[in-house]
XYZ file of C-alpha atoms in Angstrom:
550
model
C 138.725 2.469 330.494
C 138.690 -0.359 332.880
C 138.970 -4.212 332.251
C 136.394 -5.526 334.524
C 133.542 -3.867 336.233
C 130.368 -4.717 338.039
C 126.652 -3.493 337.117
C 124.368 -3.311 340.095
C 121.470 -2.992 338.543
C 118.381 -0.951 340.845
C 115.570 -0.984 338.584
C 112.308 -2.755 338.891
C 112.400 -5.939 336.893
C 109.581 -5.133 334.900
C 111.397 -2.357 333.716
C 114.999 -3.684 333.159
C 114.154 -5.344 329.989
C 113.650 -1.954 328.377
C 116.242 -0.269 330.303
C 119.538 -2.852 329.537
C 120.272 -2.195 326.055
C 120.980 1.630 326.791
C 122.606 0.888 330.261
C 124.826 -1.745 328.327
C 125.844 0.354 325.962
C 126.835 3.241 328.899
C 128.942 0.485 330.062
C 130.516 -0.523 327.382
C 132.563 2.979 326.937
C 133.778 2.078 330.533
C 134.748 -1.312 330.391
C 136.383 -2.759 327.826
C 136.982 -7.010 328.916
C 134.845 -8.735 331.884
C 131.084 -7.185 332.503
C 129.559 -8.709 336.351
C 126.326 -7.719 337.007
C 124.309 -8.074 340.013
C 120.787 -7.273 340.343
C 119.413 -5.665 343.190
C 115.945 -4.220 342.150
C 114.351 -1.262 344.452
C 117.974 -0.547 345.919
C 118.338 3.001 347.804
C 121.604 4.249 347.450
C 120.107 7.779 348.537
C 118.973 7.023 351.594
C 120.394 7.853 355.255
C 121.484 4.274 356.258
C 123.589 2.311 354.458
C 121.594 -0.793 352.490
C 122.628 -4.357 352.864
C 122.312 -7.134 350.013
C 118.973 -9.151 350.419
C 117.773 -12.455 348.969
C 115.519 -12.047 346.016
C 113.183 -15.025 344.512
C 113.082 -16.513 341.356
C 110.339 -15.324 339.464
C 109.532 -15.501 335.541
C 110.207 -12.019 334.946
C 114.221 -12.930 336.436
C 114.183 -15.488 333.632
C 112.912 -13.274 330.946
C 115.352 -10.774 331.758
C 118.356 -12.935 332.001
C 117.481 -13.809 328.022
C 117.011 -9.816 327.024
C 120.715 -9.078 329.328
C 122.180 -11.693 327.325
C 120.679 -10.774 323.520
C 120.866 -7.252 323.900
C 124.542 -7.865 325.154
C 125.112 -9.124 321.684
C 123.930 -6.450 320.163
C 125.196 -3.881 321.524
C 128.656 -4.793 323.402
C 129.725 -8.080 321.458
C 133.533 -7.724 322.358
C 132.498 -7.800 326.242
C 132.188 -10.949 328.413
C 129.325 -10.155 330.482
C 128.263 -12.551 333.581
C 125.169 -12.285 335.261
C 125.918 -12.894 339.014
C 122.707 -15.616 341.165
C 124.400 -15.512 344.267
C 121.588 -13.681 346.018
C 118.655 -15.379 343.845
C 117.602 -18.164 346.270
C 114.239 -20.441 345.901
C 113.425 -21.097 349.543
C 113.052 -18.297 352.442
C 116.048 -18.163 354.993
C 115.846 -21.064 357.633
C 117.729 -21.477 360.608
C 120.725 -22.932 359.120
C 120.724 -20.247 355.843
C 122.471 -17.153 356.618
C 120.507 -14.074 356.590
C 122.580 -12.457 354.142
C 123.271 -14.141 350.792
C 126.537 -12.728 351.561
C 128.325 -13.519 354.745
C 131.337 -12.628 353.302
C 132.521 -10.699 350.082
C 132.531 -13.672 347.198
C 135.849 -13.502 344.804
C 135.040 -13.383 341.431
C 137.422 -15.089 338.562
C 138.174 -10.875 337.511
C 138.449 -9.130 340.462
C 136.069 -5.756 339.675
C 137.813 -2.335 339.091
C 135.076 -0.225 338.903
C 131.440 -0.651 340.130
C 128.238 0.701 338.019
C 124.870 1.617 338.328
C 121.659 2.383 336.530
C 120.496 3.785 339.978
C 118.863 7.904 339.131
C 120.026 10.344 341.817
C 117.340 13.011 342.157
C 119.408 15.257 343.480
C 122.830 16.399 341.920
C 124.468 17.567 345.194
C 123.692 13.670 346.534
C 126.202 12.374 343.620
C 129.323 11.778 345.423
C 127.483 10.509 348.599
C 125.560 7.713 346.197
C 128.935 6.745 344.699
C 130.377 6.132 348.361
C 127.552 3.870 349.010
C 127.429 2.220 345.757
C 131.511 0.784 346.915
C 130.506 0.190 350.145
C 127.553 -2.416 349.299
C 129.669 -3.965 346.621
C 132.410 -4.167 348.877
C 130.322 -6.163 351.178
C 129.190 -8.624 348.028
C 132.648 -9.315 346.076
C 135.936 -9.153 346.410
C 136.782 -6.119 344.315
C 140.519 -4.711 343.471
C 141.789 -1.998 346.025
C 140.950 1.820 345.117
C 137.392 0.411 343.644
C 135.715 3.054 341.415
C 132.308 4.160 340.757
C 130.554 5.509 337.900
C 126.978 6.612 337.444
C 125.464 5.543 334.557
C 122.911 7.834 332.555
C 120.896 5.407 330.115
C 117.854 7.484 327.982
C 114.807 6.559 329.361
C 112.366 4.005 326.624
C 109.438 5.772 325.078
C 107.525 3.102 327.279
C 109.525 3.347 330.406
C 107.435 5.796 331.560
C 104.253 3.926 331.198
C 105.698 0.997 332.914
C 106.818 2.789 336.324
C 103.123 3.496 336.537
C 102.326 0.538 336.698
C 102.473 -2.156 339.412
C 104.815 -4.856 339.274
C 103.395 -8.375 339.228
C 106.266 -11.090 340.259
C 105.465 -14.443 339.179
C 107.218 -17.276 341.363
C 109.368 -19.413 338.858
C 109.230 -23.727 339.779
C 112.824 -24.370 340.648
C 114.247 -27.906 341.051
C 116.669 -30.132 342.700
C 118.456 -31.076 340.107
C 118.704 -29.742 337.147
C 120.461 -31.172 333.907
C 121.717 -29.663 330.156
C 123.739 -30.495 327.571
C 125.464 -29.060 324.324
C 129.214 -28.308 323.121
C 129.745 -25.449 324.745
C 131.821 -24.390 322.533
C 133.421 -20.655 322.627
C 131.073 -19.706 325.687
C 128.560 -17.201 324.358
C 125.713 -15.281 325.166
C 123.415 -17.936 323.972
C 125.118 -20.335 326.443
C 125.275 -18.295 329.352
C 121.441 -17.414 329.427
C 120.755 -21.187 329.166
C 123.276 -21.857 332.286
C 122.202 -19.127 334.251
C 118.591 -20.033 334.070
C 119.408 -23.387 335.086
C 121.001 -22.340 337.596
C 118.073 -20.039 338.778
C 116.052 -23.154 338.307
C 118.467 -25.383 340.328
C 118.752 -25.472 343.847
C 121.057 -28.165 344.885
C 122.754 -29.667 341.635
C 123.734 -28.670 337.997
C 124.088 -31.677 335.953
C 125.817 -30.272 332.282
C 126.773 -32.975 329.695
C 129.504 -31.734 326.989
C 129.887 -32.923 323.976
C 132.801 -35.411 323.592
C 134.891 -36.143 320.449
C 131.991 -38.954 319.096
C 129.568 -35.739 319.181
C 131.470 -33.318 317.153
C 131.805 -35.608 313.837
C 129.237 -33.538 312.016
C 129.806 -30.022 313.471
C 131.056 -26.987 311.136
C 134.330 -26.292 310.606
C 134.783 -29.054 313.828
C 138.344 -28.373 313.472
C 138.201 -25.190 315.559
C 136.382 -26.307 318.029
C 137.784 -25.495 321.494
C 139.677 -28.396 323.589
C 137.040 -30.568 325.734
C 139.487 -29.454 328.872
C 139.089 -25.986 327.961
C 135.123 -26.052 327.620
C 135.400 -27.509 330.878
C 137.346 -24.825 331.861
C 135.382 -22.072 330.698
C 132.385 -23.761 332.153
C 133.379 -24.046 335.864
C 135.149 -20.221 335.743
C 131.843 -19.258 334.673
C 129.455 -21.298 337.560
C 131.860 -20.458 339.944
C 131.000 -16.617 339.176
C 127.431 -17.232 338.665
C 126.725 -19.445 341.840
C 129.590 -21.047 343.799
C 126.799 -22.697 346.219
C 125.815 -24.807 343.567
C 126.730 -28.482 343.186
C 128.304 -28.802 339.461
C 128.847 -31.971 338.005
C 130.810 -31.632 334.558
C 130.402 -34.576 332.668
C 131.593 -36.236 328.907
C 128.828 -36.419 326.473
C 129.800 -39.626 323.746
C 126.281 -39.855 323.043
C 123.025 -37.939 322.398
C 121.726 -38.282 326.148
C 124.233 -39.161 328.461
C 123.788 -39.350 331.974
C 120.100 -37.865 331.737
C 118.508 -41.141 330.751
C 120.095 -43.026 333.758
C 120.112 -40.146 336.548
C 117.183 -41.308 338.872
C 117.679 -37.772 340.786
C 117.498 -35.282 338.223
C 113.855 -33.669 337.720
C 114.209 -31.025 334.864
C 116.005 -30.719 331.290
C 116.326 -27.001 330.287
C 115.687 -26.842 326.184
C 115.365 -24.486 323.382
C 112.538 -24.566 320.983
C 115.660 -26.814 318.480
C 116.601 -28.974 320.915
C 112.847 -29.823 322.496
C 112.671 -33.023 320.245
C 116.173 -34.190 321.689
C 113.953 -33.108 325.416
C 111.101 -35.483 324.664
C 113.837 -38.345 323.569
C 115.313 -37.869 326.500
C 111.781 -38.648 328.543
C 111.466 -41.428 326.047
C 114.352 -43.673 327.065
C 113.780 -42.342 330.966
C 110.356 -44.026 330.898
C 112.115 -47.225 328.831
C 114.466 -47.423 332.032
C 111.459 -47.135 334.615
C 112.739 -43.717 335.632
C 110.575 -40.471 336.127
C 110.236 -38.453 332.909
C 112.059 -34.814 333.681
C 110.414 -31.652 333.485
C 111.078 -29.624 330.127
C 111.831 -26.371 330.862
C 111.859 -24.187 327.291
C 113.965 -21.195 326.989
C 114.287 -18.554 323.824
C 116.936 -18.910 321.169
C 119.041 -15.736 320.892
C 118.393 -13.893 317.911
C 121.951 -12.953 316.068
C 121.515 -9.634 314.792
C 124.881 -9.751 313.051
C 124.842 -12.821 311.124
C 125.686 -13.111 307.197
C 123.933 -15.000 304.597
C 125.609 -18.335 305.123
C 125.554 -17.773 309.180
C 122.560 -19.277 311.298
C 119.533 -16.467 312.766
C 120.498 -17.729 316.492
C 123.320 -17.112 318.322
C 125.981 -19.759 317.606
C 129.344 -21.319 318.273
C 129.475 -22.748 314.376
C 128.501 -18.743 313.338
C 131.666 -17.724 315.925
C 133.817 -20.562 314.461
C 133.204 -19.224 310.831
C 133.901 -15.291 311.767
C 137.673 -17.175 312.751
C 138.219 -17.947 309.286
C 141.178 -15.839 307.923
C 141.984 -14.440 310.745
C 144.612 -14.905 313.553
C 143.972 -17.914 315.498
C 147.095 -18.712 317.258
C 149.981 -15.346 317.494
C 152.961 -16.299 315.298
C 156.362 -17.586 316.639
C 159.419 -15.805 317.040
C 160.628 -15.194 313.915
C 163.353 -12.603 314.576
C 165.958 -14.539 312.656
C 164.255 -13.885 309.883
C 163.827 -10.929 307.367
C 161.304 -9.140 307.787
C 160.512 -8.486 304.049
C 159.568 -10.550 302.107
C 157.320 -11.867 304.612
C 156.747 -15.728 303.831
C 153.195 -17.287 304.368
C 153.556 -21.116 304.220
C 150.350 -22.278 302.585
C 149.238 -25.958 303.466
C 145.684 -28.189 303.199
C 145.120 -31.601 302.496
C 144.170 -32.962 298.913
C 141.328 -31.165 297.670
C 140.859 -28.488 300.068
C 141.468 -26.054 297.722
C 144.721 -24.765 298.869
C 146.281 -23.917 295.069
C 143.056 -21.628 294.230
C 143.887 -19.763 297.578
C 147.235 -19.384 296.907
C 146.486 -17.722 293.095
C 143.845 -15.359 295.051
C 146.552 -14.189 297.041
C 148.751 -13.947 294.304
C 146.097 -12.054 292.778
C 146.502 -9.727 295.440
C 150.437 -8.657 295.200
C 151.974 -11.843 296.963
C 154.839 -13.941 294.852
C 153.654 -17.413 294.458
C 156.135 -20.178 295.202
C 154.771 -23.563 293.734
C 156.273 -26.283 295.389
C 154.609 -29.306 293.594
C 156.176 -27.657 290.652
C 159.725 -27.346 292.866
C 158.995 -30.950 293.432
C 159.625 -31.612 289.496
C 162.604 -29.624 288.877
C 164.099 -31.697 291.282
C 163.739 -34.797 289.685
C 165.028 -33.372 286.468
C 167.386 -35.198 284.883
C 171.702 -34.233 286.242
C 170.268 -32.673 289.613
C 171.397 -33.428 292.503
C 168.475 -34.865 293.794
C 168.461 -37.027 291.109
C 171.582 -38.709 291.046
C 170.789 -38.989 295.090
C 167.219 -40.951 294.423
C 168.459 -43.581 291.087
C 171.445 -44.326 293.773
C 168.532 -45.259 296.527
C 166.037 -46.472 294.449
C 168.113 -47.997 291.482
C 167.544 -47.893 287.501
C 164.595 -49.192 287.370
C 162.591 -46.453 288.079
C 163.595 -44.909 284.889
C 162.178 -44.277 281.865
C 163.383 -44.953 278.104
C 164.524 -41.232 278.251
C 166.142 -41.771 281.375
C 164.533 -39.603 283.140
C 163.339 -40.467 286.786
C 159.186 -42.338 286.144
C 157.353 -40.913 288.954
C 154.864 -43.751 288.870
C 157.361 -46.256 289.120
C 159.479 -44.589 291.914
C 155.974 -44.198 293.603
C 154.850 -47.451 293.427
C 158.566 -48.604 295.182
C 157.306 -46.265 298.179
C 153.821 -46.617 298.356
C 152.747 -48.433 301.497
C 156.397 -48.584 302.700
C 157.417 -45.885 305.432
C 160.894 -46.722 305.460
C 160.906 -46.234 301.261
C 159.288 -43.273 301.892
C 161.286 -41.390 304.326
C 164.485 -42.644 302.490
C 162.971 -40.483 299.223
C 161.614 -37.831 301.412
C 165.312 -37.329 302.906
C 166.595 -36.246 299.327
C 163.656 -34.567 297.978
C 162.087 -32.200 300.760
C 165.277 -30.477 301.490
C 165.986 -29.377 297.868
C 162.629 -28.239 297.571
C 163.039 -26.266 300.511
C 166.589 -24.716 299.212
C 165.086 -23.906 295.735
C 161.935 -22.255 297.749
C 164.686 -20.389 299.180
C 165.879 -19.027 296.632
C 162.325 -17.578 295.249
C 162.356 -16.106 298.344
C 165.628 -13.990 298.157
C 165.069 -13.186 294.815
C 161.796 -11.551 296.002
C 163.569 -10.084 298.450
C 166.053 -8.538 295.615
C 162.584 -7.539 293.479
C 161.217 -5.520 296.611
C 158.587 -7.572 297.060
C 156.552 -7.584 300.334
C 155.172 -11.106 300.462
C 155.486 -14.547 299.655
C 153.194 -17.636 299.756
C 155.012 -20.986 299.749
C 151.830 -23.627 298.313
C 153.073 -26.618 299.930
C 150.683 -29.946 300.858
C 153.842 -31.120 303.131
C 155.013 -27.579 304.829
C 153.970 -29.465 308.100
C 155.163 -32.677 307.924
C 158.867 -31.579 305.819
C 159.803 -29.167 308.507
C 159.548 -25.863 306.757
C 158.443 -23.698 309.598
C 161.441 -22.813 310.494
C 162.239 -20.230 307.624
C 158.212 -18.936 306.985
C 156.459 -16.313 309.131
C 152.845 -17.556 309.358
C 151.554 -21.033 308.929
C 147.684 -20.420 306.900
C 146.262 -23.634 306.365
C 142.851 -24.221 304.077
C 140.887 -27.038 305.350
C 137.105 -28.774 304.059
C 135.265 -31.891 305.777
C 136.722 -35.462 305.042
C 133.777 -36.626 302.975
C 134.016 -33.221 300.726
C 137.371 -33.723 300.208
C 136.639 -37.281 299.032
C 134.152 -35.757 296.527
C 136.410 -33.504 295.544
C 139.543 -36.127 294.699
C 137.485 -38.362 292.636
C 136.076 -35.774 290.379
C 139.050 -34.238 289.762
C 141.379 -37.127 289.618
C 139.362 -40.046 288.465
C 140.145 -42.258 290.902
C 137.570 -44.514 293.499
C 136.568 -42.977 296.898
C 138.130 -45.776 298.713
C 142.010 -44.434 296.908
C 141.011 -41.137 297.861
C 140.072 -42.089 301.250
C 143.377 -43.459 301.503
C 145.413 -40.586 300.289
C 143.806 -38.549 302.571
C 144.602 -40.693 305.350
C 148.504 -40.794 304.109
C 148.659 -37.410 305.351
C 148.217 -35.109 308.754
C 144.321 -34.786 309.616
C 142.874 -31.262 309.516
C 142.717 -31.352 313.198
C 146.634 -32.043 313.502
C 147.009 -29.498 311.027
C 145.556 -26.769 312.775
C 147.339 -27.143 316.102
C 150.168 -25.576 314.138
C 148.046 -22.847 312.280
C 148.008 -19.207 312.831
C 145.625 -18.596 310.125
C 142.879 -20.768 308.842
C 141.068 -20.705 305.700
C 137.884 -22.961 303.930
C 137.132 -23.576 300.769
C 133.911 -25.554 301.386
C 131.624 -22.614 300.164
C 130.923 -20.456 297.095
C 134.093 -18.766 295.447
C 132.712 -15.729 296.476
C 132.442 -16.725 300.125
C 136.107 -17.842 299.751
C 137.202 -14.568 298.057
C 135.850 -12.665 301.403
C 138.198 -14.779 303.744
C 140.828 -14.103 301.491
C 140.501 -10.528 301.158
C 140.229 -10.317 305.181
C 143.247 -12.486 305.955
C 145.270 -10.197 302.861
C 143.814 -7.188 305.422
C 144.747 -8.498 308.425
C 148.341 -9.386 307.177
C 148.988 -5.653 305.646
C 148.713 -4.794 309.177
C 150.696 -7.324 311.276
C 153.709 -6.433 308.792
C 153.045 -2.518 309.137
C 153.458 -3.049 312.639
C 156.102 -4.954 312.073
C 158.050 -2.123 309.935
C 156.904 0.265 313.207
C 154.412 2.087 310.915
C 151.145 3.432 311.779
């Protein structure tokens, strides 16, 4: 198994869209991380002298294909980043000033290639090893490949209609390509669905890529926004991926705060590439470009990517928000080092804001075999009358905040802190590390019971300091305005109190910077149960391999 290869793919480009899926899947036993693939149609790697990498044109059938690569990599290698390589696609013929080859020398890729592919059929067995010698040589010549390169035949079964179609004669089609070319979208978690919209802009661009990403202002009403990846990082992703696809392409990266960006003020830019969902947003765009006296941009329409994998509450297309809701119970970020810590029980420290459902999780996963450790109910043993803590808090706070009983009124100690920071932390000094000793203690007397896990339900894990004596950090989070719903049903109170409670503590987004596991609530029980159940799964195994089993 090798980490990254390269395809070169021979076949005519009529034929490739049947071909791929099979030739994908060959590939996929081979390499197991980055897939390159570079298309060379009509290549001879049988032949006496040795071939040389030649410009090919854009034509529809390149753009076509470039969707089925992309859909059928879905399908059938999901776990494999594949890249589909435009260095030698080129609009215009060679002029004096172009090189003749659309390599003059070999182009580095971000993965340098181990091991080079190809669907190319040798005719004759004994001419194996001399096609294989060829096949390194002209990639060689292309990229920048690791030392001792490899080669592999690949042996795809031929389509029921294959043989029809090499019968037939190939009509290319010459695709309209532009000067500049401009897109936009979140980019989040760089898919399939994404690449085949940048490399057919690309194909479609000759001098300059324009790509607007969405900002912060843009991802207000996106699922589970929370988990979207770091503008810096999209960027990231982005220009590793260009670079790959076509380094002679000018690639301006820019923030996108609102729905149209710089494509209503470019006076340069001449086509918009679009989906069939985002051809309205297209036409808007032309809108406000004729408002500004500016020339309205070609709309070039590509295919949504059919997701043949989706669930019931997942959307039919390829999608970041479908990607974003497969990450839901399972490892997000790899826990710290917990070494001074037993290894049994092993302690989940379960957090969420108000409302997000966080105590129903934790009584699922007590459900399941884990000790629960409440720590709201902690919170009132800790007040109880002749504790320390509360001897501690009537010194701070003074007698007033007791009742007839003399026990310590909640309501009226809260009202002494509320809106006061300085109160606060003054109460939060006594109380939070009590709560953390008697959480503690559940915990070794699990440990004494033989128990495997714990789950310590705590809305303040975060903010208290607790990490330091829990394994994993899971954290349950819902949307703001759900969460609002949520408070006022259940507690009575107006949406503006439970607006501000909500804003009293860390914001999901905070929240999750120190998550390894994240959970939601925001669906049916029974969508909730699933996560569960996976993140239980997951966790049996991280602690097997923790206790060196199997």
């Amino acid at each position: 198994m090798f980490s990254t290869g390269i395809l070169v793919l021979t076949s005519p480009l009529h034929i490739l869209p049947l071909r791929i899926a099979p030739v994908l899947s060959s590939a996929a036993q081979l390499v197991d991380r980055t897939l390159y693939v570079h298309l060379h149609p009509g290549l001879n790697l049988g032949g006496g002298s040795p071939p040389r990498p030649v410009f090919l044109p854009p034509v529809v059938d390149l753009s076509t294909f470039i969707t089925r690569l992309y859909s059928n990599a879905a399908d059938v290698c999901g776990h494999l980043d594949v890249r589909f390589l435009l260095t030698n696609i080129r609009a215009h013929p060679a002029s004096s000033q172009t090189p003749s080859s659309p390599f003059p020398s070999p182009q580095p890729l971000s993965h340098s290639p181990e091991v080079v592919l190809t669907d190319f059929t040798v005719q004759d067995p004994h001419q194996t090893q001399q096609v294989k010698q060829c096949l390194e040589k002209y990639t060689g010549c292309c990229y920048v490949c690791r030392p001792g390169l490899s080669s592999m035949l690949l042996h795809p079964q031929l389509q029921e209609n294959e043989h029809r179609l090499k019968n037939q004669e190939e009509k290319l089609e010459c695709l309209e390509t532009y000067s500049d070319v401009v897109v936009g979208g979140t980019f989040d978690r760089l898919h399939g669905a994404h690449k085949s919209l940048l490399n057919v802009s690309c194909v479609l661009a000759n001098k300059r890529f324009v790509i607007g990403v969405c900002n912060q202002a843009m991802l207000k009403k996106k699922v589970l926004k929370e988990l979207i990846e770091p503008y810096s990082l999209r960027v990231q992703k982005l220009k590793a991926f260009l670079q790959d696809s076509k380094p002679s392409l000018q690639v301006e990266i820019v923030p996108l705060d609102d729905p149209f960006g710089v494509s209503i003020v470019d006076p340069m830019l001449k086509c918009i590439v679009v989906s069939e969902e985002t051809k309205k947003g297209g036409e808007a765009v032309n809108k406000k470009r004729i408002e500004n006296g500016l020339q309205p941009l070609v709309l070039h329409e590509i295919q949504l990517l059919k997701d043949v994998h989706h669930t019931d509450i997942e959307e039919e297309k390829i999608s970041s928000s479908s990607l974003r809701f497969r990450l839901l119970g399972t490892l997000i970020a790899p826990p710290k080092d917990t070494s001074h810590l037993p290894t049994l029980p092993y302690v989940i420290g379960l957090t969420g804001g108000s409302g997000s459902g966080k105590t129903s999780i934790a009584k699922r996963l007590e459900a399941l075999g884990a000790v629960r450790i409440d720590c709201d109910k902690l919170g009132h043993e800790v007040y109880q009358t002749g504790t320390a803590a509360y001897h501690k808090v009537l010194e701070a706070f003074g007698s007033e905040i007791l009742s007839e009983d003399q026990s310590i009124n909640r309501r009226s100690l809260g009202r002494k802190v509320f809106g006061n920071k300085e109160q606060l932390k003054r109460l939060t000094d006594i109380v939070w590390p009590e709560i953390a000793a008697l959480a503690q203690n559940r915990i070794n007397q699990a440990r004494e019971e033989g128990k495997q896990v714990c789950v310590v339900d705590a809305a303040v894990l975060l903010e208290a300091g607790w990490t330091d004596w829990i394994h994993e950090v899971w954290l349950t989070i819902i949307p703001e305005e759900e969460a609002v719903s949520r408070i006022t049903e259940r507690d009575g109170v107006t949406a503006e109190d439970a607006q501000r409670r909500l804003q009293s503590q860390w914001s999901n987004s905070k929240q999750v910077e120190h998550a390894n596991v994240v959970l939601s609530s925001l669906w049916e029980p029974e969508i909730t149960q699933k996560q569960v159940l996976k993140a239980w799964n997951l966790l049996q195994q991280r602690i097997q391999s923790k206790l060196g089993g199997p």
